[in-house]
XYZ file of C-alpha atoms in Angstrom:
500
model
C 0.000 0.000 0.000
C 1.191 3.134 -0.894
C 2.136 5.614 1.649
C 0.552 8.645 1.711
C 1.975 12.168 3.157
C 0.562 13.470 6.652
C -2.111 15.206 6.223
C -0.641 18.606 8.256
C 1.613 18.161 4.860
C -0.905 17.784 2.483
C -2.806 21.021 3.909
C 0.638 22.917 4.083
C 0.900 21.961 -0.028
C -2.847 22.162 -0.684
C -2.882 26.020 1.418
C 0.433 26.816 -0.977
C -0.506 25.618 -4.449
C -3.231 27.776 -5.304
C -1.745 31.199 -4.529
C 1.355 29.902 -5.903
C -0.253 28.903 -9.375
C -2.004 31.664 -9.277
C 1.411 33.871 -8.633
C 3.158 32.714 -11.175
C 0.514 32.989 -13.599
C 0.307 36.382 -12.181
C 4.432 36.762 -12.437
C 4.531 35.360 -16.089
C 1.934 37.218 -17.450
C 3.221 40.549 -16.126
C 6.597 39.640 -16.828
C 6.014 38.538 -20.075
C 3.808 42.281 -21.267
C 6.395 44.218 -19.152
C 9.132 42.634 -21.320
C 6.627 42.737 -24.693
C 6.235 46.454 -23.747
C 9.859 46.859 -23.429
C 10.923 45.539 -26.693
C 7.947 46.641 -28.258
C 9.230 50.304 -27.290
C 12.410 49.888 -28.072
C 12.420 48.789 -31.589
C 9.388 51.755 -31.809
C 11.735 54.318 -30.380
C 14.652 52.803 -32.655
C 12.203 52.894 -35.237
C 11.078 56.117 -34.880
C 14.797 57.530 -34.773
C 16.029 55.616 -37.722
C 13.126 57.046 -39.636
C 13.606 60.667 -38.356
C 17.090 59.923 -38.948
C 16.498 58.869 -42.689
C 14.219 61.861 -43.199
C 16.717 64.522 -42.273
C 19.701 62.657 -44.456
C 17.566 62.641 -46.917
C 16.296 66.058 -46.930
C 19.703 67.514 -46.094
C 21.090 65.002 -48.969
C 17.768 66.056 -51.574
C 18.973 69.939 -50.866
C 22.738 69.407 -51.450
C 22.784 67.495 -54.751
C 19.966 70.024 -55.782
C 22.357 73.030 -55.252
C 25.556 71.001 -56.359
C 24.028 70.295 -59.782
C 23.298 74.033 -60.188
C 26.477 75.224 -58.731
C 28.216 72.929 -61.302
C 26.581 73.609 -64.011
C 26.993 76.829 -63.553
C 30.894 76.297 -63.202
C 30.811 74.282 -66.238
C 29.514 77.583 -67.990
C 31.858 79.726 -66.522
C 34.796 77.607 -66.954
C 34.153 77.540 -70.552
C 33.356 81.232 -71.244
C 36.572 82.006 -69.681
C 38.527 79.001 -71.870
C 36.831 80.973 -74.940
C 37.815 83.821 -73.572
C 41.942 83.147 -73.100
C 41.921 81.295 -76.831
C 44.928 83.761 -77.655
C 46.606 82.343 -74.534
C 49.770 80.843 -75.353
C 53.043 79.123 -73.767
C 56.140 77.879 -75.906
C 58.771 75.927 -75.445
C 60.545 77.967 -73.340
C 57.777 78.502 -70.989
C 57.381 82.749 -72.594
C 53.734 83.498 -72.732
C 51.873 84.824 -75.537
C 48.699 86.775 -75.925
C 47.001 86.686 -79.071
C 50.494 86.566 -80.561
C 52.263 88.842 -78.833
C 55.002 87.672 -76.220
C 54.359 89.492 -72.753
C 55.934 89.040 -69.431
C 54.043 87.420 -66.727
C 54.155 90.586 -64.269
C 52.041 92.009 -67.052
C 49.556 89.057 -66.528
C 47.118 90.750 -64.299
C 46.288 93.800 -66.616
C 46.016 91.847 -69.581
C 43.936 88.828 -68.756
C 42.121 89.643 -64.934
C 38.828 91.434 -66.674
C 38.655 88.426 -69.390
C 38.581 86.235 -65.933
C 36.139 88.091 -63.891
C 33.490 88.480 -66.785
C 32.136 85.301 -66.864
C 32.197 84.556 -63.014
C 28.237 84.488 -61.950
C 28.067 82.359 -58.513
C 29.062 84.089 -55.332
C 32.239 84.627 -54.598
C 34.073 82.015 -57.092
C 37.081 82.864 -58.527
C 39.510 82.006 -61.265
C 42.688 81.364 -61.668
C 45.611 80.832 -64.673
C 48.094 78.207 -63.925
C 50.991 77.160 -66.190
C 53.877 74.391 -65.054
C 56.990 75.322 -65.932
C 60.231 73.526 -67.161
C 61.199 72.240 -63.788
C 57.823 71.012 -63.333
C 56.269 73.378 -60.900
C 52.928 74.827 -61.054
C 52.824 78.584 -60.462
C 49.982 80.781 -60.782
C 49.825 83.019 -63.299
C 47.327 85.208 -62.134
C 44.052 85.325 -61.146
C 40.774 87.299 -59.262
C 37.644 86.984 -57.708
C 34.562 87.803 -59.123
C 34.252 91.101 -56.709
C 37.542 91.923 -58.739
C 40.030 91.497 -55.975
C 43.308 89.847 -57.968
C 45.048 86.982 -56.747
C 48.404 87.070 -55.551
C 50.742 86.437 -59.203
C 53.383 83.247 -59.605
C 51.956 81.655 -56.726
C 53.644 78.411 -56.618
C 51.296 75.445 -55.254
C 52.929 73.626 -52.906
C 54.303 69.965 -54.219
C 51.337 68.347 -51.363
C 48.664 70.156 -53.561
C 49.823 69.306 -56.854
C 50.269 65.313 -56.008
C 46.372 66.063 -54.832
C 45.455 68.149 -58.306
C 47.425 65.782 -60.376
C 45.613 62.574 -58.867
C 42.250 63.988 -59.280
C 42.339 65.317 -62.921
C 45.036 63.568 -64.708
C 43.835 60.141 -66.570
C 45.111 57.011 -67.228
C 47.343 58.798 -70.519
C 48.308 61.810 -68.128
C 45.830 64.006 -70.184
C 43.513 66.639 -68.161
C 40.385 65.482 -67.883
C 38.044 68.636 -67.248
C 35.848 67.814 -64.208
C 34.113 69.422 -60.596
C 35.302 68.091 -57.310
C 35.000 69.169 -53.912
C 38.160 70.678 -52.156
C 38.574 71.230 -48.493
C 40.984 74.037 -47.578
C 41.564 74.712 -44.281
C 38.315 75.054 -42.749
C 36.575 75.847 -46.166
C 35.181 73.607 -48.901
C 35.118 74.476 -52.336
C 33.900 73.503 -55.961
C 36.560 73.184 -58.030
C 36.782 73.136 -61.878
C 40.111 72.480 -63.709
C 40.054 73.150 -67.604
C 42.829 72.785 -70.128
C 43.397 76.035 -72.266
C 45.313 76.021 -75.497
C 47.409 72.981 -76.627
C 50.722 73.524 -75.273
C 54.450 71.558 -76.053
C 55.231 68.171 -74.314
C 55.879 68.701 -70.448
C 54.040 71.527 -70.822
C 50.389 72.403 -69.705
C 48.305 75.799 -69.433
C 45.098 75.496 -67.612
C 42.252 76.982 -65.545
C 40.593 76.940 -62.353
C 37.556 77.866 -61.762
C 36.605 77.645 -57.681
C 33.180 78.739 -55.459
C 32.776 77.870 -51.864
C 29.806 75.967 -50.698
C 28.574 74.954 -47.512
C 27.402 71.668 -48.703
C 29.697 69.726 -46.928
C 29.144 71.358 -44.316
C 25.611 71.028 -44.353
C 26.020 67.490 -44.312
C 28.195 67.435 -41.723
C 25.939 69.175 -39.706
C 22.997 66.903 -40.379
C 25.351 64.149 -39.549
C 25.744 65.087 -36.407
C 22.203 65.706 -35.821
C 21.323 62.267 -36.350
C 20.179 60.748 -33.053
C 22.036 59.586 -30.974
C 23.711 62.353 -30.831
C 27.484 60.767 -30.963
C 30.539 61.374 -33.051
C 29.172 59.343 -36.023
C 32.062 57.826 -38.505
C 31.405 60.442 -41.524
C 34.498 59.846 -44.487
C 33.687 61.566 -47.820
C 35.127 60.050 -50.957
C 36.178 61.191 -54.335
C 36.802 59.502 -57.746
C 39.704 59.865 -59.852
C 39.391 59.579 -63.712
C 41.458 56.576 -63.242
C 38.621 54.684 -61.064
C 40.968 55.167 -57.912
C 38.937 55.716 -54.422
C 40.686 58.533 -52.609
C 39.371 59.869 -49.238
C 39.192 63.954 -48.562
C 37.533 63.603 -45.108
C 37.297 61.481 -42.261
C 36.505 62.120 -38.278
C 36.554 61.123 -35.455
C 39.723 58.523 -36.213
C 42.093 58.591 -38.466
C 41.605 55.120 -39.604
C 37.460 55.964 -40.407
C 38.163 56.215 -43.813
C 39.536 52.440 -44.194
C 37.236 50.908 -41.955
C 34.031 53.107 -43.749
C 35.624 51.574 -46.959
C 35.949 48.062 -46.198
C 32.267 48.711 -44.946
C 31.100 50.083 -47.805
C 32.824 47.199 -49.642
C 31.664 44.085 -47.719
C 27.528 45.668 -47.937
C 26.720 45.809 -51.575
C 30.502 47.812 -52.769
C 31.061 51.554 -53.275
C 28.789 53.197 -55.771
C 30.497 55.089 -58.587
C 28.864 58.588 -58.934
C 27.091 58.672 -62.181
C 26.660 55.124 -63.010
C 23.295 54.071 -63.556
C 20.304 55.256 -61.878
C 20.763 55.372 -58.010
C 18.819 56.548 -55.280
C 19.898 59.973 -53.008
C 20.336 58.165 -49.780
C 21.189 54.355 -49.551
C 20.982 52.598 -46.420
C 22.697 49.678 -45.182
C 23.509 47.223 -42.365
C 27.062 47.105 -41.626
C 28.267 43.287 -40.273
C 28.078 42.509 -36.473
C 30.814 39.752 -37.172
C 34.242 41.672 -37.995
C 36.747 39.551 -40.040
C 38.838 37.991 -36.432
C 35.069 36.336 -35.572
C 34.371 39.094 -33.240
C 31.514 40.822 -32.266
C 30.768 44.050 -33.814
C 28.583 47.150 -32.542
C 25.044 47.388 -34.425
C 25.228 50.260 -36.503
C 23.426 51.358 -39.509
C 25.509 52.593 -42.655
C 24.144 55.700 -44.941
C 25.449 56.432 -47.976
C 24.865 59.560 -50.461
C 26.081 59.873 -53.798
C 27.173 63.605 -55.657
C 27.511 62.676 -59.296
C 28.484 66.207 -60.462
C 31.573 66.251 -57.787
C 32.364 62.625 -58.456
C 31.855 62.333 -54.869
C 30.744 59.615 -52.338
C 29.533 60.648 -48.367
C 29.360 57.956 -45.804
C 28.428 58.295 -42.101
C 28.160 55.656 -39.903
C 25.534 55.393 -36.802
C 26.298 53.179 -34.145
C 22.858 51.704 -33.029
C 24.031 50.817 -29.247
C 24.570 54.345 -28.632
C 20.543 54.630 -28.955
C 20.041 50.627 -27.313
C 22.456 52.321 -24.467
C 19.867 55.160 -24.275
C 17.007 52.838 -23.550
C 18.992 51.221 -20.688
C 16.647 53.029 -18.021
C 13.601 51.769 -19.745
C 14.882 48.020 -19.621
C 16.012 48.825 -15.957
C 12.988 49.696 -14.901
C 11.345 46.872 -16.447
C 13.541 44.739 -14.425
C 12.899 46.496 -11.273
C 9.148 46.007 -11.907
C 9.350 42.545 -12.543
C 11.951 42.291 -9.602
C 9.058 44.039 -7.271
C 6.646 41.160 -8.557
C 8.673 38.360 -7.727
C 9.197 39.931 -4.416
C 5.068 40.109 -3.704
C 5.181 36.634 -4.876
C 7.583 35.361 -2.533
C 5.950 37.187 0.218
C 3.031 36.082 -0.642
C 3.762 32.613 -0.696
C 5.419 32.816 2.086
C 2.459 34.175 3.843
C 0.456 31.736 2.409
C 3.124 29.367 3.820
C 2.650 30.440 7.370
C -1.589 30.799 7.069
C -1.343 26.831 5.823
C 1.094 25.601 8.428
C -1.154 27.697 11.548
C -4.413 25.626 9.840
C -2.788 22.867 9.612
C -0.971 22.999 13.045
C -4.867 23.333 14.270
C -6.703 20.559 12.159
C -4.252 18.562 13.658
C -3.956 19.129 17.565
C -7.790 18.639 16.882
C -7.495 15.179 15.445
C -4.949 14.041 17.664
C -7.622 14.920 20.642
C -9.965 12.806 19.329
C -7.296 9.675 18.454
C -6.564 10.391 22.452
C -10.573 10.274 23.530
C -10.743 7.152 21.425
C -7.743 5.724 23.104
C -9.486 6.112 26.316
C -13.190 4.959 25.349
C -11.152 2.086 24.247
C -9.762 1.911 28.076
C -13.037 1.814 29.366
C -13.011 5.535 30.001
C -16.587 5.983 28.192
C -17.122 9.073 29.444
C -15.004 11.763 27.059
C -16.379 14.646 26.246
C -14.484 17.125 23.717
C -14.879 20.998 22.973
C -14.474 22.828 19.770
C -15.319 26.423 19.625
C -16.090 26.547 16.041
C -19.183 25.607 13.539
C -17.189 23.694 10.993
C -16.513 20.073 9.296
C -13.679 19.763 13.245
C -16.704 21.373 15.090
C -19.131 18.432 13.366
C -17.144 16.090 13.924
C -16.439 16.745 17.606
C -20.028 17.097 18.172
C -20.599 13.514 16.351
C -18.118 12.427 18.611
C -19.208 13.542 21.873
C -22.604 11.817 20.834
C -21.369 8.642 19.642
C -19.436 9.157 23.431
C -22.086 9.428 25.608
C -23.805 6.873 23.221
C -20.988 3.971 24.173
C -20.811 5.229 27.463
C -25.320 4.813 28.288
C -24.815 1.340 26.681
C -21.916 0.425 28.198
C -23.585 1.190 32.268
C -26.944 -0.725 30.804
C -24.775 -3.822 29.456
C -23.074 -3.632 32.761
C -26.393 -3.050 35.397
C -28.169 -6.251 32.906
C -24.715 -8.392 33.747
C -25.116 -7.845 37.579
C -28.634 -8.577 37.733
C -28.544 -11.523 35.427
C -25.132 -12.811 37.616
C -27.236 -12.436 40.550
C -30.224 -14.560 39.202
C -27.506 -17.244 38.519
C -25.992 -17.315 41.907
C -29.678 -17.495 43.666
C -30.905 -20.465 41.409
C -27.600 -22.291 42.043
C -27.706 -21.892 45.754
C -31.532 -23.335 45.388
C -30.312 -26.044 43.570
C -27.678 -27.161 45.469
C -29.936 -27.443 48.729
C -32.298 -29.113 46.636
C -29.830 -31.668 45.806
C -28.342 -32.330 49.017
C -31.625 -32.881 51.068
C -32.575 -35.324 48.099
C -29.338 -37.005 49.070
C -29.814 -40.433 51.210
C -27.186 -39.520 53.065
C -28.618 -36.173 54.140
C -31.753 -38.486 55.182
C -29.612 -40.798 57.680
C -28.179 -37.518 59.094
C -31.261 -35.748 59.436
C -32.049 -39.071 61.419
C -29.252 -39.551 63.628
C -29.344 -35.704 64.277
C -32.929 -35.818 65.824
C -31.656 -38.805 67.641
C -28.879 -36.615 69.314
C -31.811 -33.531 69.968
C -34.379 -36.278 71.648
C -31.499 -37.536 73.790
C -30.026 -33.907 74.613
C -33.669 -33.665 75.757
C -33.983 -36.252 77.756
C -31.073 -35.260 79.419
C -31.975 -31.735 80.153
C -35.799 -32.959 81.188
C -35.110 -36.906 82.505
C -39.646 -37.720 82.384
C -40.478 -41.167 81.134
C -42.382 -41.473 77.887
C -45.126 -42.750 79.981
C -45.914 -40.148 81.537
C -45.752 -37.602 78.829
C -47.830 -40.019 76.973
C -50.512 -40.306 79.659
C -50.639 -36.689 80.004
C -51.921 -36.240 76.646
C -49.024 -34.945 74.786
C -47.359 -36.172 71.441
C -44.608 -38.149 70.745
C -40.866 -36.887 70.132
C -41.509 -37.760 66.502
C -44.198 -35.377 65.895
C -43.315 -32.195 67.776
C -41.877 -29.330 65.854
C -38.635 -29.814 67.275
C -38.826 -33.370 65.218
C -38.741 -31.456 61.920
C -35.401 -31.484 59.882
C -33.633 -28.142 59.613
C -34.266 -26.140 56.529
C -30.535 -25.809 55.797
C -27.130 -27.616 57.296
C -24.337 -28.163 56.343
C -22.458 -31.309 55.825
C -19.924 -30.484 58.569
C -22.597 -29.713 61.144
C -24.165 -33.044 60.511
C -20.095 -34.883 60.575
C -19.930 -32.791 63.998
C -23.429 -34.287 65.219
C -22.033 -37.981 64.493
């Protein structure tokens, strides 16, 4: 037979279960929409950001290649009214300068060519400039002035940093000038930059013109860069390509390895878009890797890209994604203190529960151990055992049962035992009856009861010495027939043994 658990046990489990079922049903379903609500706000928020986020690159992205396609264009004009303008520019072998034939020197540079510069200029304050490279193969400016009509400073020489810069950005594969816009950063300042070839010059030799404007484009991007949210130092690196198809890099922040790791980024989600080349959209956004090539973990971040086909130029910025999980930290933290607060209640409660169970039990069971003890003693012979119980349950029922079923043993048990007397009694009188029944039947008793009147007569005779005669002649009866003849209504064997 299988053996159950006590029953204080039982009532402890029974008094714990249902609040603790209920608790945890409690716990997981509040757990479980605290933790739905949590993620469900986060990727919202995240959501919400990346979208805001899109929508101002976007915008800011929509409003610079608008005003970089009309600031180029308009270059493109300029630059070519001016080339049309210096067609009787010249430079011979022996790098002396020629204007519409005639040789001049190149102090006379300024008053000769600076109005034929300035009259085409129409954008803000752009500027142009005359640059010739010598035999020793240094580029010096010949002269040049801003569209206000301020002249540039004359036989400027660029510095050899510049010209590597220049010489990588317009030169192609055959070392030709390929006429083209790019964006320039000097200093703090970013310009649009046109470089032109003028007349045909001798081998080694080249004559050409630059056309520049400032923009805040760049800037502008920059800017909106930094706006995105969260507000960190984002990875920004803006790239340029050369007519040879080589990627250079004119900007980078906050490292200065941003530009190679934006690179290999752009190169390992979908490769770097050349300017120009097929349809493509404003803004392109992408999901950088969160496995770096060593197998390790990588930050989330989110990768956008805008292209500038009229500077041959490619802007990346790169938004780290934590930054903004990191910002919802005190969201999650409160969602763990919340849930942290209901497991507390629940362990409280159940421990409560606990306690309430144990006291019940503790109870049911001092009560049921009274009534195994009045049992005990009814089964002693200690009928009489009444119990009290203060309350009207299923214990107070079943004490009251008890006390009845009691009293009930305890009536029958004086009746069985007043019905035993009496009937032991009965016996004892009947048995006595029987016995002297038996023993005056007995012939024996009869030759007693004989010799014993013989021993009264005699004892008689003694005491009153009168013949028989006379007692007869006075009228009176015999010995035999006087009371004192009659045998005794009881004795004993040993009183007739004594007689004998």
């Amino acid at each position: 037979m299988t053996k159950s658990l006590p029953l204080g046990t039982r009532l402890v489990i029974l008094g714990v279960s249902g609040p603790l079922v209920s608790t945890l049903l409690l716990l997981g379903g509040a757990s479980t929409a605290a933790v739905a609500i949590a993620r469900q706000a986060s990727i919202e928020i995240s959501s919400l950001f990346q979208q805001d986020n899109r929508a101002n690159l976007l915008h800011t992205t929509a409003l610079i290649q608008a005003s970089a396609t009309r600031t180029s264009e308009q270059l493109i004009l300029d630059a070519e009214a001016i080339r049309r303008n210096l067609q009787g520019l010249a430079i011979s072998g022996s790098s002396s300068l020629t204007w519409q034939g005639q040789r001049f020197e190149s102090n006379q540079a300024a008053t000769l060519l600076n109005d034929l510069l300035r009259q085409p200029l129409s954008i803000g304050d752009a500027w142009a400039g005359i640059f010739f490279k010598n035999e020793q193969g240094q580029w010096h400016r010949l002269t040049g002035i801003t569209r206000s009509g301020e002249p540039l400073q004359m036989n400027w020489q660029a510095p050899a940093e510049t010209v590597r810069e220049l010489e990588a950005l317009y030169l192609n594969r055959e070392g030709l000038l390929t006429p083209r816009n790019t964006l320039l950063r000097r200093g703090d300042q970013w310009r649009v930059t046109r470089l032109a070839p003028l007349n045909g010059t001798p081998q080694g030799r080249r004559l050409v013109v630059m056309v520049s404007v400032s923009t805040d484009a760049a800037t502008g991007l920059l800017n909106a860069g930094s706006n995105l949210f969260p507000q960190e130092d984002h990875e920004v690196a803006f790239f340029g390509w050369t007519p040879t198809g080589t990627l250079y890099c004119n900007y980078q922040r906050p490292r200065p390895t941003t530009c190679r790791d934006l690179q290999a980024a752009l190169a390992a989600t979908g490769g770097i878009p050349r300017p120009g080349a097929g349809q493509q959209p404003a803004l392109m956004e992408r999901q950088l890797p969160l496995i770096g090539p060593d197998r390790r973990p990588l930050p989330r971040r989110s990768l956008f890209v805008a292209t500038f086909p009229t500077w041959n130029w490619v802007a990346a910025i790169a938004v780290d994604e934590d930054v903004l999980r990191r910002t919802l930290l005190p969201l999650r933290r409160e969602t763990i203190r919340v849930i942290t607060g209901l497991i507390g209640l629940s362990l409280l409660l159940m421990l409560g529960c606990g306690l309430a169970a144990w006291h019940l039990a503790r109870g049911v069971t001092r009560q049921l151990q009274q009534l195994a003890e009045a049992a005990d003693a009814i089964a002693s012979d200690q009928t009489r055992q009444t119990l009290s119980y203060g309350a009207d349950d299923a214990i107070g029922q079943l004490v009251l049962a008890f006390n009845r079923m009691a009293s009930a043993v305890a009536d029958r048990e004086e009746g069985l035992r007043a019905q035993i007397q009496e009937l032991t009694i009965s016996i004892n009188h009947q048995s006595l009856q029987g016995q002297v029944c038996s023993i005056v039947a007995d012939p024996s008793f009869s030759a007693l009861s004989e010799r014993a009147q013989a021993m009264r007569q005699r004892r008689r005779q003694f005491r009153d010495p009168t013949p028989p005669e006379a007692g007869a002649a006075d009228g009176s009866r015999p010995l035999a027939s006087s009371p004192d003849s009659q045998p005794p209504e009881s004795l004993s064997p040993s009183e007739g043994s004594a007689g004998g």
